[in-house]
Amino acid sequence: MSFEINKSVIVSDFNLFDSWEERYEHLIDLGKSLEPLDLDFKNNSNLVEGCQANVWLVCEIKNEKLNVMGDSDAIITRGLVALLVRLFNNCSVKEIIHTNNSFLDEIGLNKHLSMTRSNGINAMIKKIHEYCLNYIKK
Amino acid sequence: MSFEINKSVIVSDFNLFDSWEERYEHLIDLGKSLEPLDLDFKNNSNLVEGCQANVWLVCEIKNEKLNVMGDSDAIITRGLVALLVRLFNNCSVKEIIHTNNSFLDEIGLNKHLSMTRSNGINAMIKKIHEYCLNYIKK
Amino acid sequence: MFELKKIRSDFPILSKKRNEKSFIYFDNAATTQKPQEVINEVCDFYTHYNSNIERGMYFLADESTKKFNDTRSIVRSFLNAKLNEEIIFTSGCTQSINMVCFGFLNTFIKPGDQILIGKMEHHANLVPWQIASNRLKAKIIPLESSENGVIDMSDFKKKINSKVKFIAIQHISNITGHENNIQEICSIAHQHNAFVLVDGAQAVSHKSVNVHSLNCDFYCFSGHKCFGPTGVGVLYGKKDLLLRMTPLLFGGNMIGRVSFSNSSLGDLPQKLEAGTPNIAGVIGLGAAINYISSLGFNNIKLAEKLLAEKMWSALKAMNNIALSIKAPPQSPVFSFNVKGIHSYDVGTLLDEMNICVRTGSLCAQPAIKELNSTGFVRASLCFYNTEEEIELFVSALKKVIKLL
Amino acid sequence: MFELKKIRSDFPILSKKRNEKSFIYFDNAATTQKPQEVINEVCDFYTHYNSNIERGMYFLADESTKKFNDTRSIVRSFLNAKLNEEIIFTSGCTQSINMVCFGFLNTFIKPGDQILIGKMEHHANLVPWQIASNRLKAKIIPLESSENGVIDMSDFKKKINSKVKFIAIQHISNITGHENNIQEICSIAHQHNAFVLVDGAQAVSHKSVNVHSLNCDFYCFSGHKCFGPTGVGVLYGKKDLLLRMTPLLFGGNMIGRVSFSNSSLGDLPQKLEAGTPNIAGVIGLGAAINYISSLGFNNIKLAEKLLAEKMWSALKAMNNIALSIKAPPQSPVFSFNVKGIHSYDVGTLLDEMNICVRTGSLCAQPAIKELNSTGFVRASLCFYNTEEEIELFVSALKKVIKLL
Ligand SMILES: Cc1ncc(COP(=O)(O)O)c(C=O)c1O
Ligand SMILES: Cc1ncc(COP(=O)(O)O)c(C=O)c1O
């Protein structure tokens, strides 16, 4: 899997929709399909700061590849988590640290999600990036 | 002496002048002609609050008539003190407590002195009034 | 008379479009919109007579000083206080409360004394008391609230005793829109020699406040929540109490004599207004109160009652809406949940439909917990809102529920 | 280039008439006038996107929150600070200083410790330290000033010792317009492990400030003294020191978790910004700083240098003028007396001639005493003042002297 492939799949998925209703329905469906996080993982250390709803992200690296799981108590935020899981899961650490947030524009989310929310997603992306960077530094 | 007579003299004096320069010269002359207050009287209890320059006022009542002396370290304010001395000195206490501040308009001072300053003169008049009222209450 | 169309046109923002559509502002409890008069007054100050106040002796300073102090009279009569010097201008309700917490409480509270605080209070009327009582080793006792978020009077009567020295309560709740019985609370408190501070942040835009008949010791509010500018607020206090108060801030304009060996404080109200105040803000607040007066609270109450009734029955008619209240509120504030749905999701989708509501803990976490919630959707209305907006809101809500 | 006519037209108040004549504003040290950009920015906020910040999640709240936080970046780069969270928005310079006095000092000062304070300080940078040191049983030691009102460095070097924990000084004097050598003071202070707060109220409108190269620990200023709105100010502090600070105000927006049993504080900068801030004020301050940047401090310095030189030689040429300084000032501020005449009389008559100056103790009584005066006439200029105004001022002054 590579980030670029994941991204293009997501972008073309979103491009199928014309209305904001459909985009949200898609996001909500993504959220609903996300495997719930084990309660053990829903602790403060996995909580992502800077999101209005509770968001937990759990990162793990195996064979230089990221494995990321997450959850949220709000379904739209959960959809965003699912999006990031699809985007980053199984990507190589090296690739991830070179991605930037511009893909938010490319999948048309920056336009549709208000600042606070994209702040939320930015916080999630930051957490993933930092995890990968820390891994490389070691 | 009565307040009304004093007032009309002062009003007609001021009416002689067309320019603000002349009015101020008159006020300053009044200030210069005011007998300086004895140093003993220049204490905190005679200080009038609410004036930007230091103003001291000393009231005394003899035969139901007010005797007022005063001073200031600023010459224009001193002129205002002199004006009040001319206005109130030797007037009966009963008459004084029935006067109001409207004479400030009549002598054209409210128009020419800015609020802070007329505040100062208001504070002086208030002090004189209160002195007379207290005397009557006793 | 109260002509809604005319009134809406007084508020320029209300004709704003987003994506070519008009929007619905239902977050009035967070901050109200501003009438053109207020905006003009602020501009006018900066454009025509901007200058510092009190100390200058030139014509501009005369004008700004006069306007500033005229506002003190406007606020005094707005609250029906006795004296101008009982009106202190602050940077907002939060500062007003903190001033009492940290400048008055310490003058008489002893370790072991008690402070009663409602369970429904906004953080601004809770956290400062926690910190202050911690420092002074006093004890905070929470007051239970009955089902609509007002102080449970029987609990209050049980808890008041000679150790209680202070009571901090809100006039109207920012969550439930219900009103506390301030007059009775003050009267009982005073029988026990306790002082009362009333947080009026959510009251002054909805009803006429009379500190004299309430007989509260302190009352405070924010300008921005009653159609005035941001960064300005009011602390009313009874004169003898303000005289006893230690200022929270020290600096220019508030002192008598200053030397390196010692300094003396000035008189009220300056003593409690250190530094250059928010002059434009204060003057703008005066314009806001004049605007309120021009409408009249009778008209405001009437208009808001209609809105509240309509909203109440509309929400009651939806069976998946869990309201935080059991009876219609005194001011048009509605906090609720859509059953099984996070408040945040509701707010997100309402925003897509140009509807502004607040979601989450509403700066009152203990209150939210007390109401068995983790966060509400709050629609808070104001006289300039319309019945049509309520209808649009309700259908938007139905659409949200279908989407989620 | 710096086109004075264009620049004057940026400030609408400067074309105001009084009694059909234009006026001269020489009280810029008290507060500066506002360019149209700033007025527009404030109006624009209220007209188009007024809403509370941080907590709302709808489009208006996004816009105001973004604008508010953009200003934090603007101020950060204006002061050349490293981090946005080192910029705290306050209600003004006075509040900024009080926050450090009452929220930082107490975290490390012990009875007997010393605080050094310049003899020329404004009351805002003296009285709070007096009160705080009184409470903490620390000692205030005045620093002598040399003839132009700047810290006498040899006195400073004599007085600094291991007991000195804090130094509070102004960047530029509001009386003499002369500048302290902040960089050297900070460097010496830090060798002795003392912290330095710089009161920049009179500096930020005149020169580019770089807190990084000054290496001060705290820096503060007021918006209204640098072309911004009233009711807003800034406290810059090094991050590790701000983290140690106890807030002066508690309330909404600044806490983490709140319950009746205990509450935790939030992160920087919110921790130190309790309650709804002066949103319009902050956004207007951003516009003011952008305006300053558009002119450029090089140009501002050049223009003000010319004005200062002209004023200096004009006043020096009058033999009945007693200036408070022996050398031309770094910023165009001139405090003086007309020999034998009360400052108040001079101000009164200048006002009649439409000239705005400040008179009296200039909120710095100990400084006035130090300069052997009982009160000055202060003419404080700004880049939008003109050489012609200086000529008019000088002839007005001559007329005043003749009249008195
Ligand atoms: C009941 C109540 N009290 C206090 C406040 C605090 O007001 P401000 O943030 O304007 O200081 C608010 C505003 O959110 C409120 O609703
Ligand atoms: C040197 C100095 N420090 C502090 C202040 C206080 O500023 P503010 O009144 O805006 O808080 C002033 C303003 O008068 C000043 O000139």
Tab-separated table of N, CA, C and O in Angstrom, chain C residues 44-110:
chain	number	residue	atom	x	y	z
C	44	ASP	N	-17.557	56.311	15.886
C	44	ASP	CA	-17.638	57.738	16.120
C	44	ASP	C	-16.597	58.185	17.136
C	44	ASP	O	-15.944	59.211	16.974
C	45	PHE	N	-16.432	57.398	18.178
C	45	PHE	CA	-15.413	57.713	19.173
C	45	PHE	C	-14.042	57.792	18.518
C	45	PHE	O	-13.331	58.790	18.660
C	46	TYR	N	-13.682	56.750	17.771
C	46	TYR	CA	-12.345	56.727	17.168
C	46	TYR	C	-12.189	57.789	16.076
C	46	TYR	O	-11.098	58.269	15.818
C	47	THR	N	-13.293	58.116	15.436
C	47	THR	CA	-13.220	59.042	14.295
C	47	THR	C	-13.247	60.495	14.728
C	47	THR	O	-12.653	61.351	14.081
C	48	HIS	N	-13.923	60.776	15.853
C	48	HIS	CA	-14.166	62.182	16.182
C	48	HIS	C	-13.633	62.687	17.513
C	48	HIS	O	-13.408	63.879	17.652
C	49	TYR	N	-13.479	61.834	18.489
C	49	TYR	CA	-13.008	62.391	19.764
C	49	TYR	C	-12.162	61.427	20.575
C	49	TYR	O	-12.088	61.545	21.800
C	50	ASN	N	-11.511	60.504	19.879
C	50	ASN	CA	-10.639	59.571	20.586
C	50	ASN	C	-9.582	60.318	21.420
C	50	ASN	O	-8.845	61.159	20.911
C	51	SER	N	-9.518	60.013	22.677
C	51	SER	CA	-8.505	60.573	23.578
C	51	SER	C	-8.623	59.838	24.893
C	51	SER	O	-9.643	59.226	25.170
C	52	ASN	N	-7.570	59.899	25.671
C	52	ASN	CA	-7.619	59.239	26.972
C	52	ASN	C	-8.510	60.057	27.911
C	52	ASN	O	-8.739	61.233	27.675
C	53	ILE	N	-9.007	59.425	28.968
C	53	ILE	CA	-9.994	60.116	29.811
C	53	ILE	C	-9.403	60.532	31.153
C	53	ILE	O	-8.296	60.173	31.494
C	54	GLU	N	-10.177	61.318	31.864
C	54	GLU	CA	-9.919	61.731	33.247
C	54	GLU	C	-8.801	62.764	33.397
C	54	GLU	O	-8.987	63.789	34.011
C	55	ARG	N	-7.620	62.511	32.823
C	55	ARG	CA	-6.491	63.363	33.154
C	55	ARG	C	-6.293	64.525	32.172
C	55	ARG	O	-5.718	65.533	32.518
C	56	GLY	N	-6.706	64.347	30.936
C	56	GLY	CA	-6.478	65.407	29.957
C	56	GLY	C	-7.373	66.605	30.225
C	56	GLY	O	-8.432	66.483	30.835
C	57	MET	N	-6.942	67.790	29.795
C	57	MET	CA	-7.770	68.964	30.061
C	57	MET	C	-8.088	69.714	28.776
C	57	MET	O	-8.440	70.873	28.806
C	58	TYR	N	-7.956	69.035	27.667
C	58	TYR	CA	-8.284	69.674	26.398
C	58	TYR	C	-9.646	69.171	25.911
C	58	TYR	O	-10.197	68.226	26.473
C	59	PHE	N	-10.142	69.832	24.876
C	59	PHE	CA	-11.531	69.599	24.473
C	59	PHE	C	-11.837	68.147	24.137
C	59	PHE	O	-12.903	67.646	24.480
C	60	LEU	N	-10.912	67.453	23.469
C	60	LEU	CA	-11.175	66.051	23.133
C	60	LEU	C	-11.317	65.216	24.397
C	60	LEU	O	-12.204	64.373	24.512
C	61	ALA	N	-10.434	65.451	25.341
C	61	ALA	CA	-10.459	64.682	26.589
C	61	ALA	C	-11.722	65.010	27.385
C	61	ALA	O	-12.281	64.150	28.061
C	62	ASP	N	-12.171	66.263	27.295
C	62	ASP	CA	-13.441	66.626	27.931
C	62	ASP	C	-14.571	65.787	27.379
C	62	ASP	O	-15.394	65.250	28.113
C	63	GLU	N	-14.570	65.681	26.042
C	63	GLU	CA	-15.675	64.989	25.389
C	63	GLU	C	-15.662	63.505	25.725
C	63	GLU	O	-16.698	62.931	26.083
C	64	SER	N	-14.490	62.885	25.633
C	64	SER	CA	-14.455	61.444	25.904
C	64	SER	C	-14.725	61.170	27.382
C	64	SER	O	-15.422	60.221	27.721
C	65	THR	N	-14.186	62.010	28.257
C	65	THR	CA	-14.427	61.818	29.691
C	65	THR	C	-15.915	61.944	30.003
C	65	THR	O	-16.486	61.161	30.759
C	66	LYS	N	-16.536	62.942	29.384
C	66	LYS	CA	-17.958	63.141	29.633
C	66	LYS	C	-18.772	61.946	29.132
C	66	LYS	O	-19.616	61.405	29.849
C	67	LYS	N	-18.485	61.513	27.898
C	67	LYS	CA	-19.206	60.375	27.328
C	67	LYS	C	-19.004	59.128	28.192
C	67	LYS	O	-19.931	58.357	28.434
C	68	PHE	N	-17.780	58.940	28.649
C	68	PHE	CA	-17.455	57.784	29.476
C	68	PHE	C	-18.281	57.819	30.765
C	68	PHE	O	-18.914	56.840	31.141
C	69	ASN	N	-18.292	58.965	31.397
C	69	ASN	CA	-19.011	59.040	32.669
C	69	ASN	C	-20.522	59.099	32.495
C	69	ASN	O	-21.264	58.662	33.381
C	70	ASP	N	-20.964	59.610	31.341
C	70	ASP	CA	-22.398	59.527	31.046
C	70	ASP	C	-22.836	58.067	31.006
C	70	ASP	O	-23.935	57.722	31.449
C	71	THR	N	-21.962	57.215	30.463
C	71	THR	CA	-22.315	55.795	30.401
C	71	THR	C	-22.471	55.222	31.805
C	71	THR	O	-23.293	54.339	32.036
C	72	ARG	N	-21.691	55.740	32.721
C	72	ARG	CA	-21.855	55.273	34.102
C	72	ARG	C	-23.279	55.563	34.584
C	72	ARG	O	-23.912	54.722	35.235
C	73	SER	N	-23.792	56.729	34.249
C	73	SER	CA	-25.171	57.052	34.637
C	73	SER	C	-26.163	56.147	33.918
C	73	SER	O	-27.162	55.709	34.505
C	74	ILE	N	-25.881	55.894	32.633
C	74	ILE	CA	-26.776	55.020	31.864
C	74	ILE	C	-26.844	53.639	32.512
C	74	ILE	O	-27.921	53.068	32.693
C	75	VAL	N	-25.688	53.104	32.891
C	75	VAL	CA	-25.662	51.775	33.505
C	75	VAL	C	-26.327	51.817	34.882
C	75	VAL	O	-27.067	50.908	35.255
C	76	ARG	N	-26.061	52.887	35.636
C	76	ARG	CA	-26.686	52.997	36.947
C	76	ARG	C	-28.196	52.916	36.825
C	76	ARG	O	-28.853	52.164	37.538
C	77	SER	N	-28.755	53.663	35.887
C	77	SER	CA	-30.210	53.644	35.807
C	77	SER	C	-30.697	52.334	35.173
C	77	SER	O	-31.772	51.850	35.510
C	78	PHE	N	-29.890	51.736	34.316
C	78	PHE	CA	-30.240	50.425	33.727
C	78	PHE	C	-30.405	49.373	34.819
C	78	PHE	O	-31.303	48.536	34.775
C	79	LEU	N	-29.537	49.433	35.823
C	79	LEU	CA	-29.602	48.459	36.922
C	79	LEU	C	-30.408	48.979	38.101
C	79	LEU	O	-30.571	48.296	39.104
C	80	ASN	N	-30.863	50.209	37.976
C	80	ASN	CA	-31.523	50.894	39.083
C	80	ASN	C	-30.662	50.897	40.362
C	80	ASN	O	-31.147	50.647	41.464
C	81	ALA	N	-29.393	51.198	40.184
C	81	ALA	CA	-28.518	51.380	41.345
C	81	ALA	C	-28.686	52.804	41.853
C	81	ALA	O	-29.233	53.661	41.156
C	82	LYS	N	-28.223	53.041	43.075
C	82	LYS	CA	-28.420	54.364	43.652
C	82	LYS	C	-27.367	55.349	43.175
C	82	LYS	O	-27.673	56.485	42.834
C	83	LEU	N	-26.108	54.912	43.171
C	83	LEU	CA	-25.016	55.856	42.961
C	83	LEU	C	-24.161	55.481	41.752
C	83	LEU	O	-23.920	54.306	41.499
C	84	ASN	N	-23.693	56.513	41.063
C	84	ASN	CA	-22.795	56.274	39.935
C	84	ASN	C	-21.540	55.520	40.363
C	84	ASN	O	-21.023	54.684	39.630
C	85	GLU	N	-21.035	55.844	41.544
C	85	GLU	CA	-19.785	55.198	41.955
C	85	GLU	C	-19.976	53.742	42.369
C	85	GLU	O	-19.005	53.066	42.703
C	86	GLU	N	-21.212	53.266	42.320
C	86	GLU	CA	-21.439	51.837	42.550
C	86	GLU	C	-21.282	51.030	41.256
C	86	GLU	O	-21.391	49.805	41.256
C	87	ILE	N	-21.063	51.740	40.165
C	87	ILE	CA	-20.905	51.086	38.848
C	87	ILE	C	-19.425	51.099	38.482
C	87	ILE	O	-18.834	52.155	38.267
C	88	ILE	N	-18.834	49.916	38.423
C	88	ILE	CA	-17.415	49.794	38.068
C	88	ILE	C	-17.328	49.162	36.683
C	88	ILE	O	-17.962	48.142	36.434
C	89	PHE	N	-16.555	49.793	35.820
C	89	PHE	CA	-16.354	49.201	34.499
C	89	PHE	C	-15.191	48.219	34.550
C	89	PHE	O	-14.126	48.526	35.090
C	90	THR	N	-15.419	47.054	33.979
C	90	THR	CA	-14.414	45.993	33.973
C	90	THR	C	-14.216	45.536	32.532
C	90	THR	O	-14.845	46.067	31.619
C	91	SER	N	-13.384	44.511	32.359
C	91	SER	CA	-13.185	44.005	30.999
C	91	SER	C	-14.230	42.951	30.656
C	91	SER	O	-14.261	42.472	29.523
C	92	GLY	N	-15.077	42.594	31.593
C	92	GLY	CA	-16.114	41.603	31.326
C	92	GLY	C	-16.611	40.977	32.611
C	92	GLY	O	-16.067	41.215	33.691
C	93	CYS	N	-17.646	40.177	32.465
C	93	CYS	CA	-18.259	39.514	33.611
C	93	CYS	C	-17.219	38.705	34.386
C	93	CYS	O	-17.205	38.708	35.619
C	94	THR	N	-16.352	38.016	33.661
C	94	THR	CA	-15.329	37.200	34.318
C	94	THR	C	-14.451	38.050	35.223
C	94	THR	O	-14.190	37.679	36.374
C	95	GLN	N	-13.996	39.192	34.720
C	95	GLN	CA	-13.174	40.051	35.580
C	95	GLN	C	-13.982	40.556	36.776
C	95	GLN	O	-13.469	40.609	37.897
C	96	SER	N	-15.229	40.906	36.549
C	96	SER	CA	-16.065	41.411	37.648
C	96	SER	C	-16.125	40.398	38.785
C	96	SER	O	-15.948	40.743	39.961
C	97	ILE	N	-16.389	39.141	38.426
C	97	ILE	CA	-16.498	38.107	39.455
C	97	ILE	C	-15.159	37.914	40.163
C	97	ILE	O	-15.089	37.847	41.395
C	98	ASN	N	-14.084	37.869	39.396
C	98	ASN	CA	-12.762	37.701	39.991
C	98	ASN	C	-12.409	38.836	40.945
C	98	ASN	O	-11.718	38.637	41.945
C	99	MET	N	-12.873	40.046	40.622
C	99	MET	CA	-12.590	41.179	41.504
C	99	MET	C	-13.191	40.964	42.887
C	99	MET	O	-12.576	41.270	43.905
C	100	VAL	N	-14.402	40.436	42.906
C	100	VAL	CA	-15.063	40.200	44.196
C	100	VAL	C	-14.390	39.035	44.923
C	100	VAL	O	-14.122	39.095	46.121
C	101	CYS	N	-14.103	37.975	44.156
C	101	CYS	CA	-13.431	36.802	44.718
C	101	CYS	C	-12.136	37.154	45.406
C	101	CYS	O	-11.847	36.694	46.499
C	102	PHE	N	-11.313	37.916	44.701
C	102	PHE	CA	-9.949	38.111	45.184
C	102	PHE	C	-9.745	39.457	45.866
C	102	PHE	O	-8.682	39.720	46.408
C	103	GLY	N	-10.779	40.319	45.832
C	103	GLY	CA	-10.600	41.632	46.441
C	103	GLY	C	-11.551	41.887	47.588
C	103	GLY	O	-11.349	42.812	48.382
C	104	PHE	N	-12.606	41.089	47.675
C	104	PHE	CA	-13.576	41.329	48.733
C	104	PHE	C	-13.599	40.174	49.729
C	104	PHE	O	-13.502	40.376	50.936
C	105	LEU	N	-13.673	38.985	49.199
C	105	LEU	CA	-13.766	37.793	50.043
C	105	LEU	C	-12.684	37.799	51.131
C	105	LEU	O	-12.961	37.566	52.312
C	106	ASN	N	-11.450	38.098	50.696
C	106	ASN	CA	-10.317	38.056	51.613
C	106	ASN	C	-10.409	39.065	52.748
C	106	ASN	O	-9.706	38.961	53.739
C	107	THR	N	-11.284	40.074	52.605
C	107	THR	CA	-11.343	41.093	53.658
C	107	THR	C	-12.118	40.600	54.883
C	107	THR	O	-12.114	41.257	55.913
C	108	PHE	N	-12.810	39.463	54.768
C	108	PHE	CA	-13.588	39.033	55.946
C	108	PHE	C	-13.705	37.526	56.123
C	108	PHE	O	-14.151	37.069	57.160
C	109	ILE	N	-13.319	36.745	55.089
C	109	ILE	CA	-13.494	35.284	55.200
C	109	ILE	C	-12.435	34.686	56.129
C	109	ILE	O	-11.260	35.062	56.057
C	110	LYS	N	-12.863	33.764	56.965
C	110	LYS	CA	-11.930	33.074	57.847
C	110	LYS	C	-11.885	31.596	57.504
C	110	LYS	O	-12.844	31.063	56.957
